[in-house]
């Protein structure tokens, strides 16, 4: 007992000392493996079951939305070492469970989170209703050992408060759920411990059903961590989870919910996880870049966060390639999103207030993006170009339509020349925007 406590304290101290140097790229071991599984959009993400896929019409709101808020929040926020603290520090489940007696956030107000998301120009939110540590943020009768916020210190159903606030703010309601649960030994030895594995599976089915049945219309279901014993792909674990059956159940309650690819079924969109740069050509399938503003997903007291320009560059690089971006914040144990994160989000929102027209509801093209130079999107007879480099002239490939005007968004008209060989735009009149300069071409 005392040894375990000492171990936890030592682990907290060590992590605290190294926190300031941590960077998402510096993740180690299984936590890193977990991120690498989803870095880069891959086409091999799971079992195919076409009847489960949403139609293009059903996906439209999500593809138009472009920008969402990811929230990693749970018991681990108390430890301040990110959401993998339990596993990384080998904290025994019984020890870790004691954190639930301390989890009683006094400043949690879902309406405040929703407002921060709205002010940032985000259109949907995704909350970790239950991460790999197994602690559920709602009144969850299926939770093994009553490990949930309703039956412990807080006595609150945070999922209810969150889904209500999200909907009230007009944001898409997204729920993250991790089928895996480190508390079950069978997660690491599923074949050797079949009874325990079935218990784990039962919990997953029960909890997913609760989430899909009891909280009104859910717009996004974001699974994470189907891979057993941190090995292979999520689809390799399909023999246990049976993701097609699981998602048929989900669809019976939520026929329109947009589902990510991490249950072992291929899902409605592809994922690209982590801070790596978005580059290359347009991707012609719905996809989402998810990454964290801070160096870790879950709360850490030392915040090494992205700059506003980094966030905007990531956003336009994603949107110009046809993707959405889900940007994570990590509220502290009291439910407060750190001030530094709010400041960056606010600045991102200020840019989107001015230039959002070149983001929301757009389609990538007609020009393929050129890494570190420009990317483009289109809407009706307008083409928007996001400039990533300060140059005096922009060269673009030819297009069929005739350009009738070319200007900087909210700025001056720009001289251009269009021939069958291509387009040249003079940027001499451009007021270079320190974030991203955006041009708009009107085509007939
Ligand atoms: C990785 C991490 C997990 C995090 C997720 C977010 O899979 O292991 O902690 O929640 O990425 O996409």
GROMACS .gro file of C-alpha atoms and ligand atoms in nm:
model
  456
    1UNK     CA    1   0.000   0.000   0.000
    2UNK     CA    2   0.255   0.254   0.122
    3UNK     CA    3   0.496   0.131  -0.143
    4UNK     CA    4   0.233   0.191  -0.410
    5UNK     CA    5   0.164   0.541  -0.281
    6UNK     CA    6   0.533   0.620  -0.281
    7UNK     CA    7   0.558   0.488  -0.634
    8UNK     CA    8   0.278   0.717  -0.749
    9UNK     CA    9   0.433   1.019  -0.579
   10UNK     CA   10   0.774   0.940  -0.731
   11UNK     CA   11   0.616   0.897  -1.073
   12UNK     CA   12   0.436   1.230  -1.043
   13UNK     CA   13   0.756   1.406  -0.943
   14UNK     CA   14   0.962   1.255  -1.224
   15UNK     CA   15   0.700   1.335  -1.484
   16UNK     CA   16   0.663   1.685  -1.346
   17UNK     CA   17   1.035   1.746  -1.381
   18UNK     CA   18   1.041   1.623  -1.738
   19UNK     CA   19   0.708   1.770  -1.843
   20UNK     CA   20   0.845   2.094  -1.971
   21UNK     CA   21   1.072   1.908  -2.211
   22UNK     CA   22   0.801   1.673  -2.332
   23UNK     CA   23   0.681   1.698  -2.682
   24UNK     CA   24   0.424   1.484  -2.861
   25UNK     CA   25   0.706   1.356  -3.083
   26UNK     CA   26   0.887   1.241  -2.770
   27UNK     CA   27   0.619   0.995  -2.663
   28UNK     CA   28   0.760   0.654  -2.588
   29UNK     CA   29   0.662   0.289  -2.577
   30UNK     CA   30   0.303   0.184  -2.628
   31UNK     CA   31   0.172   0.539  -2.608
   32UNK     CA   32   0.384   0.630  -2.909
   33UNK     CA   33   0.286   0.308  -3.088
   34UNK     CA   34  -0.075   0.404  -3.032
   35UNK     CA   35  -0.029   0.737  -3.209
   36UNK     CA   36   0.177   0.592  -3.491
   37UNK     CA   37  -0.100   0.346  -3.574
   38UNK     CA   38  -0.304   0.637  -3.700
   39UNK     CA   39  -0.045   0.877  -3.835
   40UNK     CA   40  -0.105   0.932  -4.203
   41UNK     CA   41  -0.436   0.848  -4.366
   42UNK     CA   42  -0.435   0.479  -4.445
   43UNK     CA   43  -0.689   0.285  -4.642
   44UNK     CA   44  -0.652  -0.036  -4.441
   45UNK     CA   45  -0.838   0.067  -4.134
   46UNK     CA   46  -1.080  -0.213  -4.078
   47UNK     CA   47  -1.352  -0.453  -4.174
   48UNK     CA   48  -1.569  -0.347  -4.464
   49UNK     CA   49  -1.945  -0.343  -4.405
   50UNK     CA   50  -2.100  -0.114  -4.666
   51UNK     CA   51  -2.447  -0.119  -4.512
   52UNK     CA   52  -2.304   0.058  -4.206
   53UNK     CA   53  -2.150   0.349  -4.398
   54UNK     CA   54  -2.329   0.679  -4.411
   55UNK     CA   55  -2.417   0.824  -4.751
   56UNK     CA   56  -2.247   1.135  -4.889
   57UNK     CA   57  -2.562   1.331  -4.797
   58UNK     CA   58  -2.548   1.211  -4.437
   59UNK     CA   59  -2.178   1.302  -4.418
   60UNK     CA   60  -2.225   1.649  -4.565
   61UNK     CA   61  -2.270   1.847  -4.240
   62UNK     CA   62  -1.951   1.692  -4.104
   63UNK     CA   63  -1.749   1.755  -4.416
   64UNK     CA   64  -1.873   2.113  -4.428
   65UNK     CA   65  -1.795   2.170  -4.059
   66UNK     CA   66  -1.415   2.135  -4.102
   67UNK     CA   67  -1.314   2.221  -3.749
   68UNK     CA   68  -1.397   2.061  -3.414
   69UNK     CA   69  -1.283   2.056  -3.052
   70UNK     CA   70  -1.144   1.738  -2.899
   71UNK     CA   71  -1.146   1.724  -2.518
   72UNK     CA   72  -0.938   1.484  -2.311
   73UNK     CA   73  -1.065   1.501  -1.957
   74UNK     CA   74  -1.095   1.243  -1.682
   75UNK     CA   75  -0.935   1.114  -1.363
   76UNK     CA   76  -0.591   1.146  -1.523
   77UNK     CA   77  -0.640   1.524  -1.525
   78UNK     CA   78  -0.576   1.510  -1.149
   79UNK     CA   79  -0.230   1.359  -1.203
   80UNK     CA   80  -0.138   1.612  -1.470
   81UNK     CA   81   0.073   1.369  -1.671
   82UNK     CA   82  -0.147   1.310  -1.970
   83UNK     CA   83  -0.410   1.042  -2.022
   84UNK     CA   84  -0.164   0.751  -2.028
   85UNK     CA   85  -0.049   0.818  -1.669
   86UNK     CA   86  -0.199   0.498  -1.528
   87UNK     CA   87  -0.031   0.270  -1.780
   88UNK     CA   88   0.298   0.457  -1.814
   89UNK     CA   89   0.354   0.470  -1.440
   90UNK     CA   90   0.226   0.116  -1.383
   91UNK     CA   91  -0.028   0.237  -1.129
   92UNK     CA   92  -0.227  -0.064  -1.008
   93UNK     CA   93  -0.599  -0.042  -1.088
   94UNK     CA   94  -0.702  -0.040  -0.718
   95UNK     CA   95  -0.464   0.249  -0.647
   96UNK     CA   96  -0.572   0.442  -0.953
   97UNK     CA   97  -0.939   0.390  -0.862
   98UNK     CA   98  -0.884   0.602  -0.549
   99UNK     CA   99  -0.855   0.906  -0.771
  100UNK     CA  100  -1.231   0.880  -0.818
  101UNK     CA  101  -1.277   0.981  -0.455
  102UNK     CA  102  -1.099   1.307  -0.539
  103UNK     CA  103  -1.257   1.381  -0.873
  104UNK     CA  104  -1.510   1.649  -0.790
  105UNK     CA  105  -1.456   1.936  -1.034
  106UNK     CA  106  -1.590   2.260  -0.898
  107UNK     CA  107  -1.546   2.468  -1.211
  108UNK     CA  108  -1.677   2.232  -1.473
  109UNK     CA  109  -1.930   2.416  -1.685
  110UNK     CA  110  -1.998   2.257  -2.020
  111UNK     CA  111  -2.151   2.582  -2.146
  112UNK     CA  112  -1.814   2.751  -2.096
  113UNK     CA  113  -1.639   2.481  -2.300
  114UNK     CA  114  -1.902   2.514  -2.572
  115UNK     CA  115  -1.853   2.891  -2.582
  116UNK     CA  116  -1.476   2.853  -2.611
  117UNK     CA  117  -1.528   2.611  -2.900
  118UNK     CA  118  -1.773   2.844  -3.073
  119UNK     CA  119  -1.549   3.146  -3.029
  120UNK     CA  120  -1.268   2.943  -3.186
  121UNK     CA  121  -1.485   2.884  -3.493
  122UNK     CA  122  -1.533   2.516  -3.416
  123UNK     CA  123  -1.851   2.342  -3.528
  124UNK     CA  124  -1.849   2.022  -3.324
  125UNK     CA  125  -1.703   1.880  -3.006
  126UNK     CA  126  -1.581   1.535  -2.906
  127UNK     CA  127  -1.542   1.454  -2.534
  128UNK     CA  128  -1.359   1.153  -2.392
  129UNK     CA  129  -1.657   0.998  -2.217
  130UNK     CA  130  -1.429   0.716  -2.107
  131UNK     CA  131  -1.060   0.676  -2.182
  132UNK     CA  132  -0.836   0.368  -2.149
  133UNK     CA  133  -0.830   0.401  -1.767
  134UNK     CA  134  -1.194   0.290  -1.763
  135UNK     CA  135  -1.343   0.583  -1.569
  136UNK     CA  136  -1.680   0.679  -1.717
  137UNK     CA  137  -1.794   1.041  -1.705
  138UNK     CA  138  -2.161   0.950  -1.687
  139UNK     CA  139  -2.420   0.753  -1.492
  140UNK     CA  140  -2.312   0.417  -1.628
  141UNK     CA  141  -2.483   0.106  -1.489
  142UNK     CA  142  -2.266  -0.112  -1.717
  143UNK     CA  143  -1.943   0.024  -1.573
  144UNK     CA  144  -1.742  -0.254  -1.415
  145UNK     CA  145  -1.702  -0.187  -1.041
  146UNK     CA  146  -1.919   0.128  -1.066
  147UNK     CA  147  -1.620   0.323  -1.190
  148UNK     CA  148  -1.800   0.636  -1.302
  149UNK     CA  149  -1.846   0.998  -1.202
  150UNK     CA  150  -2.210   0.951  -1.100
  151UNK     CA  151  -2.138   0.693  -0.832
  152UNK     CA  152  -1.821   0.852  -0.697
  153UNK     CA  153  -1.721   1.187  -0.543
  154UNK     CA  154  -1.866   1.418  -0.808
  155UNK     CA  155  -2.209   1.248  -0.827
  156UNK     CA  156  -2.257   1.411  -1.163
  157UNK     CA  157  -2.337   1.292  -1.513
  158UNK     CA  158  -2.089   1.500  -1.710
  159UNK     CA  159  -2.190   1.345  -2.042
  160UNK     CA  160  -2.546   1.469  -1.985
  161UNK     CA  161  -2.427   1.820  -1.896
  162UNK     CA  162  -2.190   1.820  -2.192
  163UNK     CA  163  -2.433   1.688  -2.454
  164UNK     CA  164  -2.700   1.937  -2.341
  165UNK     CA  165  -2.460   2.232  -2.354
  166UNK     CA  166  -2.315   2.132  -2.686
  167UNK     CA  167  -2.655   2.100  -2.848
  168UNK     CA  168  -2.774   2.426  -2.693
  169UNK     CA  169  -2.475   2.606  -2.844
  170UNK     CA  170  -2.562   2.463  -3.187
  171UNK     CA  171  -2.249   2.248  -3.200
  172UNK     CA  172  -2.231   1.890  -3.325
  173UNK     CA  173  -2.233   1.651  -3.029
  174UNK     CA  174  -1.942   1.407  -3.036
  175UNK     CA  175  -1.854   1.129  -2.794
  176UNK     CA  176  -1.518   0.954  -2.769
  177UNK     CA  177  -1.524   0.605  -2.619
  178UNK     CA  178  -1.237   0.361  -2.570
  179UNK     CA  179  -1.341  -0.006  -2.588
  180UNK     CA  180  -1.014  -0.106  -2.425
  181UNK     CA  181  -0.986  -0.075  -2.049
  182UNK     CA  182  -0.653  -0.125  -1.870
  183UNK     CA  183  -0.832  -0.248  -1.557
  184UNK     CA  184  -0.911  -0.580  -1.724
  185UNK     CA  185  -0.620  -0.828  -1.725
  186UNK     CA  186  -0.782  -0.987  -2.030
  187UNK     CA  187  -0.709  -0.676  -2.229
  188UNK     CA  188  -0.346  -0.791  -2.225
  189UNK     CA  189  -0.417  -1.166  -2.240
  190UNK     CA  190  -0.750  -1.200  -2.415
  191UNK     CA  191  -0.707  -1.562  -2.523
  192UNK     CA  192  -0.569  -1.679  -2.191
  193UNK     CA  193  -0.843  -1.509  -1.988
  194UNK     CA  194  -1.160  -1.563  -2.193
  195UNK     CA  195  -1.408  -1.499  -1.910
  196UNK     CA  196  -1.250  -1.168  -1.822
  197UNK     CA  197  -1.236  -1.081  -2.194
  198UNK     CA  198  -1.610  -1.142  -2.221
  199UNK     CA  199  -1.666  -0.916  -1.923
  200UNK     CA  200  -1.469  -0.643  -2.097
  201UNK     CA  201  -1.669  -0.691  -2.415
  202UNK     CA  202  -1.996  -0.684  -2.220
  203UNK     CA  203  -1.894  -0.355  -2.059
  204UNK     CA  204  -1.817  -0.205  -2.399
  205UNK     CA  205  -2.149  -0.309  -2.551
  206UNK     CA  206  -2.338  -0.194  -2.242
  207UNK     CA  207  -2.167   0.143  -2.222
  208UNK     CA  208  -2.185   0.218  -2.593
  209UNK     CA  209  -2.556   0.138  -2.575
  210UNK     CA  210  -2.603   0.373  -2.279
  211UNK     CA  211  -2.425   0.652  -2.462
  212UNK     CA  212  -2.623   0.603  -2.782
  213UNK     CA  213  -2.959   0.556  -2.613
  214UNK     CA  214  -2.976   0.802  -2.324
  215UNK     CA  215  -2.833   1.133  -2.447
  216UNK     CA  216  -3.044   1.240  -2.743
  217UNK     CA  217  -2.905   1.278  -3.091
  218UNK     CA  218  -2.532   1.206  -3.106
  219UNK     CA  219  -2.355   1.340  -3.412
  220UNK     CA  220  -2.011   1.179  -3.386
  221UNK     CA  221  -1.896   0.855  -3.223
  222UNK     CA  222  -1.522   0.847  -3.188
  223UNK     CA  223  -1.382   0.510  -3.080
  224UNK     CA  224  -1.025   0.465  -2.970
  225UNK     CA  225  -0.811   0.169  -2.884
  226UNK     CA  226  -0.960  -0.156  -3.005
  227UNK     CA  227  -0.614  -0.313  -3.041
  228UNK     CA  228  -0.565  -0.589  -2.788
  229UNK     CA  229  -0.250  -0.596  -2.571
  230UNK     CA  230  -0.132  -0.292  -2.769
  231UNK     CA  231  -0.056  -0.512  -3.065
  232UNK     CA  232  -0.161  -0.522  -3.427
  233UNK     CA  233  -0.440  -0.314  -3.573
  234UNK     CA  234  -0.789  -0.253  -3.438
  235UNK     CA  235  -0.927  -0.486  -3.704
  236UNK     CA  236  -0.706  -0.770  -3.572
  237UNK     CA  237  -0.907  -0.754  -3.250
  238UNK     CA  238  -1.240  -0.786  -3.432
  239UNK     CA  239  -1.273  -1.150  -3.317
  240UNK     CA  240  -1.334  -1.012  -2.968
  241UNK     CA  241  -1.522  -0.686  -3.025
  242UNK     CA  242  -1.720  -0.790  -3.332
  243UNK     CA  243  -1.734  -0.428  -3.448
  244UNK     CA  244  -1.995  -0.487  -3.718
  245UNK     CA  245  -2.244  -0.609  -3.459
  246UNK     CA  246  -2.144  -0.329  -3.221
  247UNK     CA  247  -2.198  -0.060  -3.484
  248UNK     CA  248  -2.525  -0.216  -3.605
  249UNK     CA  249  -2.646  -0.165  -3.250
  250UNK     CA  250  -2.517   0.195  -3.262
  251UNK     CA  251  -2.700   0.261  -3.590
  252UNK     CA  252  -3.023   0.121  -3.444
  253UNK     CA  253  -3.023   0.415  -3.199
  254UNK     CA  254  -2.833   0.672  -3.402
  255UNK     CA  255  -2.885   0.616  -3.775
  256UNK     CA  256  -2.695   0.931  -3.872
  257UNK     CA  257  -2.403   0.932  -3.629
  258UNK     CA  258  -2.066   0.978  -3.800
  259UNK     CA  259  -1.836   0.699  -3.677
  260UNK     CA  260  -1.456   0.697  -3.684
  261UNK     CA  261  -1.251   0.395  -3.799
  262UNK     CA  262  -1.111   0.275  -3.468
  263UNK     CA  263  -1.354   0.005  -3.362
  264UNK     CA  264  -1.218  -0.245  -3.613
  265UNK     CA  265  -1.489  -0.155  -3.867
  266UNK     CA  266  -1.363   0.084  -4.134
  267UNK     CA  267  -1.590   0.369  -4.022
  268UNK     CA  268  -1.727   0.671  -4.204
  269UNK     CA  269  -1.398   0.855  -4.227
  270UNK     CA  270  -1.025   0.803  -4.200
  271UNK     CA  271  -0.802   0.932  -3.923
  272UNK     CA  272  -0.466   1.105  -3.926
  273UNK     CA  273  -0.342   1.145  -3.572
  274UNK     CA  274  -0.069   1.354  -3.417
  275UNK     CA  275   0.134   1.667  -3.475
  276UNK     CA  276   0.298   1.556  -3.801
  277UNK     CA  277   0.267   1.797  -4.090
  278UNK     CA  278  -0.017   1.756  -4.340
  279UNK     CA  279   0.127   1.749  -4.693
  280UNK     CA  280   0.086   1.587  -5.033
  281UNK     CA  281  -0.213   1.575  -5.266
  282UNK     CA  282  -0.588   1.607  -5.199
  283UNK     CA  283  -0.736   1.299  -5.030
  284UNK     CA  284  -1.063   1.200  -5.189
  285UNK     CA  285  -1.227   1.033  -4.893
  286UNK     CA  286  -1.364   1.191  -4.576
  287UNK     CA  287  -1.080   1.223  -4.327
  288UNK     CA  288  -0.986   1.399  -4.009
  289UNK     CA  289  -0.659   1.522  -3.863
  290UNK     CA  290  -0.665   1.505  -3.484
  291UNK     CA  291  -0.396   1.666  -3.276
  292UNK     CA  292  -0.346   1.843  -2.948
  293UNK     CA  293  -0.284   2.209  -2.877
  294UNK     CA  294  -0.066   2.107  -2.582
  295UNK     CA  295   0.219   1.855  -2.607
  296UNK     CA  296  -0.007   1.595  -2.448
  297UNK     CA  297  -0.381   1.521  -2.488
  298UNK     CA  298  -0.466   1.505  -2.120
  299UNK     CA  299  -0.388   1.795  -1.884
  300UNK     CA  300  -0.030   1.875  -1.784
  301UNK     CA  301   0.059   2.172  -1.561
  302UNK     CA  302   0.339   2.282  -1.794
  303UNK     CA  303   0.191   2.382  -2.122
  304UNK     CA  304   0.396   2.365  -2.439
  305UNK     CA  305   0.137   2.471  -2.688
  306UNK     CA  306   0.108   2.534  -3.059
  307UNK     CA  307   0.114   2.891  -3.182
  308UNK     CA  308  -0.189   3.043  -3.351
  309UNK     CA  309  -0.001   3.041  -3.680
  310UNK     CA  310   0.084   2.670  -3.641
  311UNK     CA  311  -0.281   2.591  -3.576
  312UNK     CA  312  -0.399   2.792  -3.877
  313UNK     CA  313  -0.133   2.642  -4.103
  314UNK     CA  314  -0.239   2.293  -3.996
  315UNK     CA  315  -0.604   2.386  -4.052
  316UNK     CA  316  -0.561   2.520  -4.405
  317UNK     CA  317  -0.326   2.237  -4.500
  318UNK     CA  318  -0.594   1.994  -4.384
  319UNK     CA  319  -0.892   2.169  -4.542
  320UNK     CA  320  -0.705   2.226  -4.871
  321UNK     CA  321  -0.663   1.846  -4.886
  322UNK     CA  322  -1.029   1.775  -4.810
  323UNK     CA  323  -0.998   1.697  -4.439
  324UNK     CA  324  -1.143   1.813  -4.107
  325UNK     CA  325  -0.933   1.911  -3.809
  326UNK     CA  326  -1.015   1.803  -3.453
  327UNK     CA  327  -0.804   2.010  -3.217
  328UNK     CA  328  -0.763   1.890  -2.861
  329UNK     CA  329  -0.773   2.079  -2.533
  330UNK     CA  330  -0.697   1.925  -2.194
  331UNK     CA  331  -0.898   2.081  -1.910
  332UNK     CA  332  -0.756   2.053  -1.558
  333UNK     CA  333  -0.907   1.845  -1.278
  334UNK     CA  334  -1.144   2.129  -1.191
  335UNK     CA  335  -1.277   2.134  -1.546
  336UNK     CA  336  -1.098   2.449  -1.659
  337UNK     CA  337  -0.939   2.471  -2.004
  338UNK     CA  338  -0.596   2.629  -1.944
  339UNK     CA  339  -0.585   3.000  -2.017
  340UNK     CA  340  -0.298   2.969  -2.268
  341UNK     CA  341  -0.503   2.727  -2.476
  342UNK     CA  342  -0.807   2.954  -2.465
  343UNK     CA  343  -0.597   3.248  -2.587
  344UNK     CA  344  -0.472   3.061  -2.894
  345UNK     CA  345  -0.821   2.932  -2.969
  346UNK     CA  346  -0.958   3.285  -2.949
  347UNK     CA  347  -0.699   3.408  -3.200
  348UNK     CA  348  -0.780   3.119  -3.432
  349UNK     CA  349  -1.147   3.218  -3.401
  350UNK     CA  350  -1.063   3.580  -3.485
  351UNK     CA  351  -0.896   3.467  -3.807
  352UNK     CA  352  -1.191   3.243  -3.891
  353UNK     CA  353  -1.435   3.528  -3.836
  354UNK     CA  354  -1.261   3.709  -4.118
  355UNK     CA  355  -1.164   3.423  -4.345
  356UNK     CA  356  -1.402   3.142  -4.248
  357UNK     CA  357  -1.571   3.174  -4.586
  358UNK     CA  358  -1.255   3.014  -4.731
  359UNK     CA  359  -1.285   2.718  -4.492
  360UNK     CA  360  -1.642   2.611  -4.408
  361UNK     CA  361  -1.849   2.433  -4.670
  362UNK     CA  362  -1.564   2.428  -4.920
  363UNK     CA  363  -1.431   2.150  -5.142
  364UNK     CA  364  -1.060   2.104  -5.208
  365UNK     CA  365  -0.923   2.209  -5.548
  366UNK     CA  366  -0.926   2.287  -5.832
  367UNK     CA  367  -0.550   2.321  -5.784
  368UNK     CA  368  -0.358   2.045  -5.609
  369UNK     CA  369  -0.183   2.190  -5.304
  370UNK     CA  370   0.188   2.265  -5.324
  371UNK     CA  371   0.358   2.193  -4.991
  372UNK     CA  372   0.468   2.508  -4.806
  373UNK     CA  373   0.356   2.726  -5.098
  374UNK     CA  374  -0.023   2.725  -5.137
  375UNK     CA  375  -0.342   2.521  -5.127
  376UNK     CA  376  -0.689   2.592  -5.266
  377UNK     CA  377  -1.055   2.524  -5.210
  378UNK     CA  378  -1.366   2.607  -5.405
  379UNK     CA  379  -1.726   2.701  -5.337
  380UNK     CA  380  -1.968   2.788  -5.616
  381UNK     CA  381  -1.790   3.014  -5.862
  382UNK     CA  382  -1.524   3.117  -5.611
  383UNK     CA  383  -1.178   2.971  -5.560
  384UNK     CA  384  -0.994   3.051  -5.237
  385UNK     CA  385  -0.619   3.025  -5.220
  386UNK     CA  386  -0.434   2.997  -4.890
  387UNK     CA  387  -0.084   3.134  -4.931
  388UNK     CA  388   0.184   2.984  -4.713
  389UNK     CA  389   0.482   3.172  -4.851
  390UNK     CA  390   0.565   3.539  -4.889
  391UNK     CA  391   0.644   3.582  -5.260
  392UNK     CA  392   0.592   3.856  -5.514
  393UNK     CA  393   0.418   3.637  -5.768
  394UNK     CA  394   0.201   3.324  -5.761
  395UNK     CA  395   0.206   3.070  -6.045
  396UNK     CA  396  -0.091   2.840  -6.082
  397UNK     CA  397  -0.179   2.567  -6.333
  398UNK     CA  398  -0.443   2.639  -6.601
  399UNK     CA  399  -0.816   2.606  -6.530
  400UNK     CA  400  -1.112   2.584  -6.765
  401UNK     CA  401  -1.321   2.875  -6.633
  402UNK     CA  402  -1.241   3.239  -6.702
  403UNK     CA  403  -1.119   3.441  -6.406
  404UNK     CA  404  -1.321   3.761  -6.383
  405UNK     CA  405  -1.158   3.899  -6.072
  406UNK     CA  406  -0.877   3.823  -5.832
  407UNK     CA  407  -0.832   3.990  -5.496
  408UNK     CA  408  -0.696   3.943  -5.151
  409UNK     CA  409  -0.982   3.849  -4.919
  410UNK     CA  410  -1.078   4.173  -4.739
  411UNK     CA  411  -0.805   4.347  -4.937
  412UNK     CA  412  -0.697   4.491  -5.269
  413UNK     CA  413  -0.759   4.366  -5.622
  414UNK     CA  414  -0.457   4.185  -5.759
  415UNK     CA  415  -0.326   4.190  -6.116
  416UNK     CA  416  -0.335   3.855  -6.292
  417UNK     CA  417  -0.274   3.697  -6.628
  418UNK     CA  418  -0.460   3.388  -6.745
  419UNK     CA  419  -0.352   3.187  -7.049
  420UNK     CA  420  -0.402   2.827  -7.161
  421UNK     CA  421  -0.064   2.752  -6.998
  422UNK     CA  422  -0.152   2.879  -6.653
  423UNK     CA  423  -0.225   3.172  -6.426
  424UNK     CA  424   0.015   3.431  -6.288
  425UNK     CA  425  -0.097   3.653  -6.002
  426UNK     CA  426   0.104   3.952  -5.893
  427UNK     CA  427   0.128   3.975  -5.516
  428UNK     CA  428   0.285   4.319  -5.509
  429UNK     CA  429  -0.037   4.475  -5.372
  430UNK     CA  430  -0.078   4.199  -5.115
  431UNK     CA  431  -0.084   4.298  -4.748
  432UNK     CA  432   0.097   3.992  -4.621
  433UNK     CA  433  -0.100   3.845  -4.331
  434UNK     CA  434   0.132   3.711  -4.057
  435UNK     CA  435  -0.103   3.413  -4.018
  436UNK     CA  436  -0.224   3.307  -4.362
  437UNK     CA  437  -0.294   3.535  -4.657
  438UNK     CA  438  -0.601   3.435  -4.854
  439UNK     CA  439  -0.689   3.521  -5.213
  440UNK     CA  440  -1.021   3.481  -5.386
  441UNK     CA  441  -1.073   3.425  -5.755
  442UNK     CA  442  -1.411   3.477  -5.915
  443UNK     CA  443  -1.465   3.236  -6.205
  444UNK     CA  444  -1.718   3.247  -6.485
  445LIG     C1  445  -0.391   0.791  -2.914
  445LIG     C2  446  -0.361   0.794  -2.766
  445LIG     C3  447  -0.480   0.828  -2.688
  445LIG     C4  448  -0.553   0.945  -2.742
  445LIG     C5  449  -0.580   0.930  -2.888
  445LIG     C6  450  -0.644   1.050  -2.952
  445LIG     O1  451  -0.453   0.678  -2.955
  445LIG     O2  452  -0.310   0.672  -2.724
  445LIG     O3  453  -0.443   0.849  -2.557
  445LIG     O4  454  -0.672   0.956  -2.676
  445LIG     O5  455  -0.464   0.903  -2.953
  445LIG     O6  456  -0.656   1.036  -3.087
   0.00000   0.00000   0.00000
